[in-house]
Coordinates of C-alpha atoms in Angstrom, one line a residue:
X1 CA 102.6 85.6 123.0
X2 CA 104.6 83.0 121.1
X3 CA 104.8 84.1 117.5
X4 CA 104.1 81.2 115.3
X5 CA 104.1 80.9 111.5
X6 CA 100.3 81.1 111.3
X7 CA 100.0 83.9 113.9
X8 CA 102.6 86.0 112.2
X9 CA 100.9 85.5 108.8
X10 CA 97.5 86.2 110.4
X11 CA 98.8 89.4 112.0
X12 CA 100.0 90.7 108.7
X13 CA 96.7 89.8 107.0
X14 CA 94.7 91.4 109.8
X15 CA 96.7 94.6 109.9
X16 CA 95.8 95.4 106.2
X17 CA 92.5 93.0 107.1
X18 CA 86.0 89.6 97.5
X19 CA 83.4 88.7 76.1
X20 CA 80.5 90.5 75.0
X21 CA 79.0 91.0 78.4
X22 CA 81.6 93.7 79.2
X23 CA 81.8 97.3 78.2
X24 CA 84.8 97.6 75.9
X25 CA 86.3 94.2 76.8
X26 CA 89.4 93.5 74.7
X27 CA 90.2 89.9 73.7
X28 CA 92.8 87.8 75.5
X29 CA 96.3 87.8 74.1
X30 CA 97.5 84.9 72.0
X31 CA 100.9 84.3 73.6
X32 CA 103.2 81.4 72.8
X33 CA 103.1 78.3 74.9
X34 CA 106.7 78.8 75.8
X35 CA 107.2 80.6 79.1
X36 CA 108.4 84.2 78.8
X37 CA 109.0 84.8 82.5
X38 CA 112.5 85.0 83.8
X39 CA 112.4 84.1 87.5
X40 CA 115.2 85.2 89.8
X41 CA 115.3 85.3 93.6
X42 CA 117.4 88.5 93.2
X43 CA 114.5 90.3 91.5
X44 CA 112.2 90.4 94.5
X45 CA 111.1 94.0 95.4
X46 CA 112.5 95.5 98.5
X47 CA 109.3 95.3 100.5
X48 CA 109.0 91.6 99.9
X49 CA 112.7 91.0 100.7
X50 CA 112.1 92.9 104.0
X51 CA 109.0 90.8 104.8
X52 CA 110.9 87.6 104.2
X53 CA 113.7 88.7 106.4
X54 CA 111.2 89.6 109.1
X55 CA 109.7 86.1 108.9
X56 CA 113.1 84.5 109.0
X57 CA 114.2 86.6 112.0
X58 CA 111.1 85.4 113.8
X59 CA 112.1 81.8 113.1
X60 CA 109.4 81.3 110.5
X61 CA 111.7 80.4 107.6
X62 CA 109.5 80.9 104.5
X63 CA 110.0 78.5 101.6
X64 CA 112.3 79.6 98.8
X65 CA 110.7 82.3 96.6
X66 CA 111.7 84.0 93.4
X67 CA 110.3 86.9 91.5
X68 CA 109.8 88.5 88.2
X69 CA 108.1 91.5 86.5
X70 CA 105.5 91.0 83.8
X71 CA 104.6 93.9 81.5
X72 CA 100.9 94.0 80.6
X73 CA 98.7 96.6 78.9
X74 CA 97.5 99.5 81.0
X75 CA 94.2 99.6 79.3
X76 CA 92.7 96.5 77.7
X77 CA 90.1 98.5 75.9
X78 CA 92.8 100.3 73.9
X79 CA 94.6 97.4 72.0
X80 CA 96.5 99.9 69.9
X81 CA 97.9 101.8 72.9
X82 CA 101.6 101.3 73.9
X83 CA 100.9 102.2 77.5
X84 CA 101.9 99.4 79.9
X85 CA 102.3 98.6 83.6
X86 CA 104.6 96.1 85.3
X87 CA 103.0 93.4 87.5
X88 CA 105.2 92.2 90.4
X89 CA 105.1 88.4 90.4
X90 CA 106.4 85.9 93.0
X91 CA 106.7 82.1 92.8
X92 CA 107.4 79.3 95.2
X93 CA 108.7 76.4 93.0
X94 CA 107.1 73.0 93.4
X95 CA 108.5 71.1 96.3
X96 CA 108.2 67.9 94.3
X97 CA 110.0 68.0 91.0
X98 CA 109.3 68.0 88.2
X99 CA 106.6 70.5 88.6
X100 CA 103.1 69.6 87.5
X101 CA 102.6 73.3 86.5
X102 CA 101.5 76.4 88.2
X103 CA 98.6 77.3 90.5
X104 CA 97.9 81.1 90.5
X105 CA 96.8 82.2 94.0
X106 CA 94.8 85.4 94.9
X107 CA 94.6 85.9 98.7
X108 CA 91.8 88.4 98.7
X109 CA 91.7 92.0 99.8
X110 CA 91.4 93.6 97.3
X111 CA 94.3 95.6 98.7
X112 CA 96.5 92.9 100.2
X113 CA 100.1 92.6 99.1
X114 CA 99.7 89.2 97.4
X115 CA 103.3 88.4 97.1
X116 CA 103.9 88.9 100.9
X117 CA 101.1 86.5 101.6
X118 CA 102.6 84.0 99.3
X119 CA 105.8 84.1 101.3
X120 CA 104.0 83.8 104.7
X121 CA 101.3 81.3 103.7
X122 CA 103.1 79.4 100.9
X123 CA 104.0 76.4 103.0
X124 CA 100.5 75.7 104.0
X125 CA 99.3 76.1 100.4
X126 CA 101.9 73.7 99.2
X127 CA 100.9 71.1 101.8
X128 CA 97.2 71.5 100.9
X129 CA 97.9 71.2 97.1
X130 CA 100.2 68.2 97.3
X131 CA 103.5 70.0 97.0
X132 CA 103.8 69.3 93.2
X133 CA 102.8 72.7 91.8
X134 CA 104.6 76.0 91.5
X135 CA 102.6 78.6 93.5
X136 CA 102.4 81.9 91.8
X137 CA 100.9 85.2 93.0
X138 CA 101.1 88.9 92.0
X139 CA 100.3 92.3 93.4
X140 CA 97.0 93.3 91.9
X141 CA 96.7 96.5 89.8
X142 CA 95.4 99.4 91.8
X143 CA 97.2 98.3 94.9
X144 CA 100.7 98.4 96.4
X145 CA 103.2 99.7 93.9
X146 CA 101.1 98.9 90.8
X147 CA 99.1 102.1 89.9
X148 CA 97.7 102.3 93.5
X149 CA 94.3 103.9 93.6
X150 CA 94.5 106.6 96.4
X151 CA 92.2 109.4 97.4
X152 CA 94.6 111.5 99.5
X153 CA 98.0 112.9 98.9
X154 CA 99.4 111.8 102.3
X155 CA 98.5 109.4 105.1
X156 CA 98.1 112.5 107.4
X157 CA 95.4 114.0 105.1
X158 CA 93.6 110.7 105.1
X159 CA 93.7 110.3 108.9
X160 CA 92.6 113.8 109.4
X161 CA 89.5 113.3 107.3
X162 CA 88.6 109.9 108.6
X163 CA 88.9 111.2 112.2
X164 CA 85.6 113.0 111.6
X165 CA 83.7 109.7 111.2
X166 CA 82.2 109.5 114.7
X167 CA 81.4 105.8 114.3
X168 CA 81.5 103.3 111.5
X169 CA 78.7 101.2 113.0
X170 CA 75.6 103.3 112.6
X171 CA 72.0 102.0 112.5
X172 CA 69.5 103.9 110.3
X173 CA 67.2 104.5 113.3
X174 CA 70.0 106.7 114.8
X175 CA 68.9 109.4 112.4
X176 CA 71.5 112.0 113.6
X177 CA 74.5 109.7 113.3
X178 CA 73.2 108.1 110.1
X179 CA 72.7 111.5 108.4
X180 CA 76.2 112.6 109.5
X181 CA 77.7 109.5 108.2
X182 CA 76.0 109.9 104.9
X183 CA 77.3 113.4 104.5
X184 CA 80.8 112.5 105.4
X185 CA 80.9 109.6 103.0
X186 CA 79.4 111.8 100.3
X187 CA 82.2 114.3 100.9
X188 CA 84.9 111.6 101.0
X189 CA 83.7 110.2 97.6
X190 CA 83.9 113.7 96.2
X191 CA 87.4 114.1 97.6
X192 CA 88.4 110.8 96.0
X193 CA 86.9 111.8 92.7
X194 CA 88.7 115.1 92.6
X195 CA 92.0 113.5 93.5
X196 CA 91.9 110.5 91.2
X197 CA 89.8 111.5 88.2
X198 CA 92.9 112.4 86.1
X199 CA 94.8 109.2 87.2
X200 CA 94.2 105.6 85.8
X201 CA 91.3 104.9 88.1
X202 CA 89.2 103.4 85.4
X203 CA 91.4 100.4 84.7
X204 CA 91.7 98.8 88.2
X205 CA 88.5 96.8 88.5
X206 CA 88.2 93.0 88.9
X207 CA 87.7 92.6 85.1
X208 CA 91.0 94.3 84.5
X209 CA 92.5 92.0 87.1
X210 CA 91.1 89.0 85.3
X211 CA 92.7 90.2 82.1
X212 CA 96.0 90.3 84.0
X213 CA 95.5 86.7 85.1
X214 CA 95.2 85.7 81.5
X215 CA 98.4 87.5 80.7
X216 CA 100.1 85.6 83.6
X217 CA 98.7 82.3 82.3
X218 CA 100.0 83.0 78.8
X219 CA 103.4 84.0 80.1
X220 CA 103.8 80.9 82.2
X221 CA 103.5 78.8 79.1
X222 CA 102.1 75.4 78.8
X223 CA 98.5 74.8 77.7
X224 CA 97.4 78.4 78.4
X225 CA 94.8 77.2 80.9
X226 CA 94.6 78.5 84.4
X227 CA 94.7 76.6 87.7
X228 CA 93.4 79.3 90.0
X229 CA 93.0 79.3 93.8
X230 CA 91.0 82.3 95.0
X231 CA 90.6 83.1 98.6
X232 CA 88.0 85.6 100.0
X233 CA 87.7 88.5 97.4
X234 CA 90.0 86.2 95.3
X235 CA 86.9 84.0 94.8
X236 CA 85.2 87.0 93.0
X237 CA 88.3 87.2 90.8
X238 CA 88.2 83.5 90.1
X239 CA 84.5 83.3 89.5
X240 CA 84.7 86.3 87.1
X241 CA 87.5 84.6 85.3
X242 CA 85.5 81.5 84.8
X243 CA 82.3 83.3 83.8
X244 CA 84.1 85.3 81.1
X245 CA 86.7 82.8 79.9
X246 CA 85.4 79.3 80.8
X247 CA 87.6 77.7 78.1
X248 CA 90.7 79.1 79.8
X249 CA 90.1 77.5 83.2
X250 CA 91.5 74.0 84.0
X251 CA 91.0 74.0 87.8
X252 CA 89.2 76.5 90.0
X253 CA 89.3 76.4 93.8
X254 CA 87.1 79.0 95.5
X255 CA 88.1 79.1 99.1
X256 CA 86.1 81.2 101.6
X257 CA 83.6 82.4 99.0
X258 CA 82.1 85.8 98.9
X259 CA 78.5 86.2 97.6
X260 CA 79.5 86.6 94.0
X261 CA 76.1 88.2 93.1
X262 CA 76.3 90.7 95.9
X263 CA 79.9 91.5 95.2
X264 CA 78.8 93.3 92.0
X265 CA 75.3 94.4 93.2
X266 CA 77.0 96.1 96.2
X267 CA 74.4 94.9 98.7
X268 CA 76.7 92.4 100.5
X269 CA 74.4 91.8 103.5
X270 CA 74.9 88.0 103.3
X271 CA 78.5 88.4 104.6
X272 CA 77.1 88.8 108.1
X273 CA 75.2 85.5 108.0
X274 CA 77.6 83.6 110.3
X275 CA 79.1 86.6 112.3
X276 CA 77.1 85.9 115.5
X277 CA 77.8 82.2 115.3
X278 CA 81.5 82.8 114.9
X279 CA 81.7 85.1 117.8
X280 CA 79.7 82.7 120.0
X281 CA 81.9 79.9 118.9
X282 CA 85.0 81.9 119.9
X283 CA 83.5 82.3 123.5
X284 CA 82.5 78.6 123.6
X285 CA 85.9 77.2 122.6
X286 CA 87.6 79.7 124.8
X287 CA 85.8 78.4 127.9
X288 CA 86.5 74.8 126.8
X289 CA 90.2 75.6 127.2
X290 CA 90.5 78.0 130.2
X291 CA 94.2 77.0 130.5
X292 CA 94.8 78.6 127.1
X293 CA 92.3 81.4 127.1
X294 CA 93.0 84.2 129.5
X295 CA 89.4 85.5 129.1
X296 CA 88.0 82.3 130.5
X297 CA 90.6 82.2 133.3
X298 CA 89.7 85.8 134.3
X299 CA 86.0 84.9 134.5
X300 CA 86.0 81.5 136.4
X301 CA 82.5 82.0 137.8
X302 CA 80.9 82.9 134.5
X303 CA 79.7 80.9 131.5
X304 CA 80.8 81.6 127.9
X305 CA 77.3 82.9 127.1
X306 CA 77.3 85.3 130.1
X307 CA 80.6 86.9 129.1
X308 CA 79.5 87.2 125.5
X309 CA 76.3 89.0 126.7
X310 CA 78.6 91.3 128.7
X311 CA 80.4 92.2 125.5
X312 CA 77.2 93.1 123.8
X313 CA 76.3 95.3 126.8
X314 CA 79.8 96.9 126.5
X315 CA 79.1 97.7 122.8
X316 CA 76.1 99.6 123.9
X317 CA 78.1 101.5 126.5
X318 CA 80.9 102.4 124.0
X319 CA 78.3 103.7 121.6
X320 CA 77.1 106.2 124.1
X321 CA 80.4 106.8 126.0
X322 CA 83.5 106.0 123.9
X323 CA 86.9 105.7 125.5
X324 CA 89.9 107.7 124.5
X325 CA 93.4 106.1 124.4
X326 CA 96.8 107.1 123.1
X327 CA 97.8 105.4 119.9
X328 CA 101.5 105.4 119.1
X329 CA 101.0 103.6 115.7
X330 CA 98.8 106.5 114.5
X331 CA 99.9 109.6 116.3
X332 CA 97.4 111.4 118.5
X333 CA 94.4 110.2 120.5
X334 CA 92.2 107.4 119.3
X335 CA 88.6 106.7 120.2
X336 CA 87.4 103.3 121.1
X337 CA 83.7 103.2 120.3
X338 CA 81.5 100.2 119.5
X339 CA 82.4 100.5 115.8
X340 CA 86.1 100.3 116.4
X341 CA 85.7 97.6 119.0
X342 CA 83.7 95.5 116.5
X343 CA 86.3 96.1 113.7
X344 CA 89.1 94.9 115.9
X345 CA 87.3 91.8 117.1
X346 CA 86.1 91.0 113.6
X347 CA 89.7 91.2 112.3
X348 CA 91.0 88.9 115.0
X349 CA 88.3 86.3 114.4
X350 CA 89.8 85.7 110.9
X351 CA 92.4 83.2 112.3
X352 CA 92.4 81.0 115.4
X353 CA 96.2 81.8 115.7
X354 CA 95.0 85.2 116.9
X355 CA 92.5 84.0 119.5
X356 CA 94.9 84.4 122.5
X357 CA 95.5 88.1 121.6
X358 CA 91.7 88.5 121.0
X359 CA 90.9 87.0 124.4
X360 CA 93.2 89.6 126.1
X361 CA 91.7 92.4 124.0
X362 CA 88.1 91.5 124.9
X363 CA 89.1 91.3 128.6
X364 CA 90.6 94.8 128.5
X365 CA 87.5 96.1 126.7
X366 CA 85.1 94.5 129.3
X367 CA 87.1 95.9 132.2
X368 CA 87.6 99.4 130.7
X369 CA 91.3 98.9 131.0
X370 CA 92.3 101.6 128.6
X371 CA 96.0 101.4 129.2
X372 CA 96.2 97.7 128.8
X373 CA 94.1 98.0 125.6
X374 CA 96.4 100.7 124.3
X375 CA 99.5 98.6 125.0
X376 CA 98.0 95.7 123.1
X377 CA 96.9 97.8 120.1
X378 CA 100.2 99.7 119.9
X379 CA 102.1 96.4 119.8
X380 CA 100.3 95.4 116.6
X381 CA 101.9 95.8 113.2
X382 CA 101.1 99.3 111.8
X383 CA 98.0 99.3 109.7
X384 CA 98.3 99.5 105.9
X385 CA 97.4 103.0 104.7
X386 CA 95.6 103.4 101.4
X387 CA 92.3 103.6 99.7
X388 CA 92.6 100.7 97.3
X389 CA 90.4 98.2 99.0
X390 CA 87.3 100.4 99.2
X391 CA 88.1 102.0 95.9
X392 CA 88.2 98.7 94.0
X393 CA 85.2 97.4 95.9
X394 CA 83.0 100.4 95.1
X395 CA 84.2 100.7 91.5
X396 CA 83.2 97.1 90.9
X397 CA 79.7 97.3 92.2
X398 CA 76.6 99.0 90.9
X399 CA 75.3 100.5 94.1
X400 CA 74.8 104.2 93.4
X401 CA 72.2 106.5 94.8
X402 CA 71.6 110.1 95.8
X403 CA 69.0 109.1 98.5
X404 CA 70.3 107.4 101.7
X405 CA 66.9 105.8 102.1
X406 CA 67.7 103.5 99.2
X407 CA 70.5 101.9 101.4
X408 CA 68.4 101.5 104.5
X409 CA 66.8 98.1 103.4
X410 CA 70.2 96.6 102.8
X411 CA 71.4 97.7 106.3
X412 CA 68.2 96.4 107.8
X413 CA 68.8 92.9 106.2
X414 CA 72.3 92.9 107.6
X415 CA 71.1 93.8 111.0
X416 CA 68.4 91.1 110.9
X417 CA 71.2 88.6 110.2
X418 CA 73.7 89.8 112.8
X419 CA 73.5 91.4 116.2
X420 CA 77.3 91.6 116.2
X421 CA 78.1 93.2 112.9
X422 CA 74.8 94.1 111.3
X423 CA 75.3 97.8 111.7
X424 CA 79.0 97.6 110.9
X425 CA 78.3 97.4 107.2
X426 CA 76.9 100.9 107.1
X427 CA 80.2 102.7 106.4
X428 CA 81.0 100.7 103.3
X429 CA 77.5 100.8 101.9
X430 CA 77.2 104.6 102.3
X431 CA 80.6 105.2 100.8
X432 CA 80.0 103.0 97.7
X433 CA 76.5 104.5 97.2
X434 CA 78.2 107.9 96.8
X435 CA 81.1 106.6 94.7
X436 CA 81.8 108.6 91.5
X437 CA 84.8 107.0 89.8
X438 CA 83.6 104.5 87.2
X439 CA 85.4 101.7 85.4
X440 CA 85.9 101.2 81.6
X441 CA 85.1 97.5 82.0
X442 CA 82.3 96.4 84.2
X443 CA 81.1 92.9 84.8
X444 CA 77.5 92.8 83.7
X445 CA 77.2 89.1 82.7
X446 CA 76.3 88.2 86.2
X447 CA 76.1 84.6 87.5
X448 CA 72.4 83.8 86.9
X449 CA 73.3 81.9 83.7
X450 CA 75.3 78.7 84.3
X451 CA 79.1 78.8 84.1
X452 CA 80.1 75.5 82.6
X453 CA 83.8 74.4 83.0
X454 CA 85.6 71.4 81.7
X455 CA 86.3 70.5 85.3
X456 CA 83.7 72.0 87.7
X457 CA 85.1 74.0 90.6
X458 CA 85.7 73.1 94.2
X459 CA 84.2 75.5 96.6
X460 CA 85.2 75.5 100.3
X461 CA 84.7 77.3 103.6
X462 CA 84.7 76.9 107.3
X463 CA 81.7 76.6 109.5
X464 CA 82.7 79.6 111.6
X465 CA 83.9 82.4 109.2
X466 CA 83.1 85.9 110.3
X467 CA 83.2 87.4 106.7
X468 CA 82.5 84.7 104.1
X469 CA 79.8 82.3 105.4
X470 CA 79.4 78.9 104.0
X471 CA 76.0 79.8 102.7
X472 CA 77.8 82.0 100.1
X473 CA 79.7 79.0 98.8
X474 CA 76.5 77.1 98.5
X475 CA 74.8 79.9 96.7
X476 CA 77.8 80.3 94.3
X477 CA 77.9 76.6 93.6
X478 CA 74.4 76.9 92.0
X479 CA 76.1 78.9 89.2
X480 CA 78.6 76.2 88.5
X481 CA 77.0 72.9 87.3
X482 CA 78.7 69.8 88.8
X483 CA 80.6 71.8 91.4
X484 CA 81.1 70.5 95.0
X485 CA 81.1 72.3 98.3
X486 CA 83.6 71.2 101.0
X487 CA 82.6 72.1 104.5
X488 CA 85.5 72.5 107.0
X489 CA 84.2 72.1 110.5
X490 CA 86.4 74.6 112.2
X491 CA 87.0 78.4 112.7
X492 CA 88.7 81.1 110.6
X493 CA 88.9 82.5 107.1
X494 CA 90.6 80.2 104.6
X495 CA 91.5 76.5 104.5
X496 CA 95.2 77.2 105.2
X497 CA 94.5 78.5 108.7
X498 CA 93.8 75.1 110.3
X499 CA 95.7 71.9 109.5
X500 CA 93.7 68.9 108.3
X501 CA 94.5 65.7 106.4
X502 CA 91.0 65.7 105.0
X503 CA 91.2 69.2 103.4
X504 CA 94.7 68.4 102.1
X505 CA 93.4 65.2 100.5
X506 CA 90.5 67.0 98.9
X507 CA 92.6 69.9 97.5
X508 CA 95.4 67.7 96.3
X509 CA 93.1 65.3 94.5
X510 CA 91.2 68.2 92.9
X511 CA 94.3 70.0 91.5
X512 CA 96.2 66.8 90.5
X513 CA 93.3 64.7 89.0
X514 CA 90.2 67.0 88.9
X515 CA 88.5 64.7 91.4
X516 CA 85.8 66.5 93.5
X517 CA 84.8 65.3 96.9
X518 CA 81.1 64.4 97.3
X519 CA 79.2 67.6 97.8
X520 CA 78.6 68.6 101.4
X521 CA 81.7 66.6 102.5
X522 CA 82.6 67.7 106.0
X523 CA 86.3 67.8 107.0
X524 CA 87.5 67.9 110.6
X525 CA 90.6 69.9 111.8
X526 CA 93.6 68.1 113.2
X527 CA 93.3 69.9 116.5
X528 CA 91.1 72.1 118.7
X529 CA 91.4 75.7 117.5
X530 CA 93.0 76.9 120.8
X531 CA 95.5 74.1 120.8
X532 CA 97.4 74.1 117.6
X533 CA 97.0 75.9 114.3
X534 CA 100.3 74.7 112.9
X535 CA 100.8 72.1 110.2
X536 CA 103.9 70.6 111.8
X537 CA 102.2 67.6 113.4
X538 CA 101.0 66.5 110.0
X539 CA 104.4 66.8 108.2
X540 CA 105.2 63.1 108.3
X541 CA 101.8 62.0 107.2
X542 CA 102.0 64.5 104.3
X543 CA 105.4 63.3 103.3
X544 CA 107.0 66.7 104.0
X545 CA 110.2 67.7 105.9
X546 CA 111.1 71.3 106.7
X547 CA 114.9 71.6 107.0
X548 CA 116.4 73.9 109.6
X549 CA 117.2 76.4 106.9
X550 CA 113.6 76.7 105.9
X551 CA 114.1 75.3 102.4
X552 CA 111.3 72.8 102.5
X553 CA 111.6 69.5 100.7
X554 CA 109.0 66.8 100.1
X555 CA 108.9 63.1 99.6
X556 CA 106.5 61.5 97.1
X557 CA 104.7 59.5 99.8
X558 CA 101.1 60.5 99.8
X559 CA 99.7 57.3 101.3
X560 CA 98.4 59.2 104.3
X561 CA 95.9 60.9 102.0
X562 CA 94.6 57.8 100.2
X563 CA 91.9 56.8 102.6
X564 CA 88.6 58.5 103.3
X565 CA 88.1 61.8 105.0
X566 CA 90.1 62.1 108.3
X567 CA 88.4 62.6 111.3
X568 CA 92.6 100.7 106.2
X569 CA 93.6 103.0 108.6
X570 CA 92.3 103.6 112.2
X571 CA 92.1 99.8 112.6
X572 CA 89.1 99.5 110.2
X573 CA 89.4 96.0 109.0
X574 CA 86.7 96.5 106.5
X575 CA 87.1 93.4 104.3

């Protein structure tokens, strides 16, 4: 497969693949308006340097990026404490100078390496936002090298324990498997508690991350107001920032919106709302382009719906008779059951740039071609080990119970919404229900009371998103008076994954002038999702030129946008 800029970024994303109201909330710092950050391209951490070199070797040539460390309090509830941590920051300077200021970007996770995603996706973000802002991101506390929240001493210990999970997709009516899964998640939560209880586990929640955002805003200087672009879980960060500190928010773009109520309640059944529609859309568009989709080419006498139904039948087979395959990424034999198959397919539905790989994978699964499936899986980037994603998710939410029956109604709602992924949510729900590590600062304000900003937020999402359905953006907009929901009539998770002059116009006008598109505006992509997921064909209309060395430059010609809208381990991609 040809490795493109978007496919490489998507692979990295999928290999990892949401005041008085707080307990002990400390006040925001009162920093000077002068910037205190010393940016230097020589200060980037080794991991980021290696990632950039990998992108460059693949011909992707990321935009110039520089880095800095920012020292922040370890515990915001202890203002007299001198304990601190260093946040790793990265910045892509504005392509059009002088800079209009900074946009702080959170790519989701929670456990993604944010700075690496800035390097891989920065060009698309710059094109969407008008090229006039510095783009800044940071590796969130509790993840990466910043007090990571882990539950096992080594990767081997983690893999040995998780191997006991017979399946991560378990329906409550399968009482034997459901009971076993409850017991294993109960034990895993106990292991995590015992391992992390004497470590700084209680200062890594979303509220602590919001406090870090304020520290970054203050350190950047200027008017001490945030321009924030949250993607996926990053929308929970952005919404929480706005709810707690509305006066500190100048612009807020919530892109691929989680259900902000369910993020904290822990129920999260709404995330499956568009799962079936997204999978069906994958098959439909595949069969529209058989010359590009190997799955359609391999099934010339079948319809998209017929092959999709065969996949559901295969899920049933794999539940009862899993397949073993040799996995060289994680040593030892691996089991392909319906839960693992669903996890892989879900992860590759995040980005149309991965559809060609996904079509091969599904064909291998349908044909029981274990060796071909193993070759494909073993060629993928190694999965990110760690426990941060689930740990932060579970710490944030209030779902706790000693009785598994309390979780059953949530799973049943999820299963009512989705045949594809309804039972896939079981693992996370059972794990969080048993979670024992609690935070010092919890978000209890909620979003039932309106969050009023000086400039209402822009919310956006695609029509076919396997994890953050558009209905969640609509629901979240009800908490933000005057907000607008931008509908992107395409596939994938995040605006950056598909080029569009319409989305670029909307995002640029919002960040530059605070102008919101009419609510329910529908944008169309520049191309069919199987044909081109690159921004290159729009460079001229966007006034952008990428030199051969990769140091992107931009003109100030934005005339093209002035018209109306143009036409995890074991491969468990949990979030």
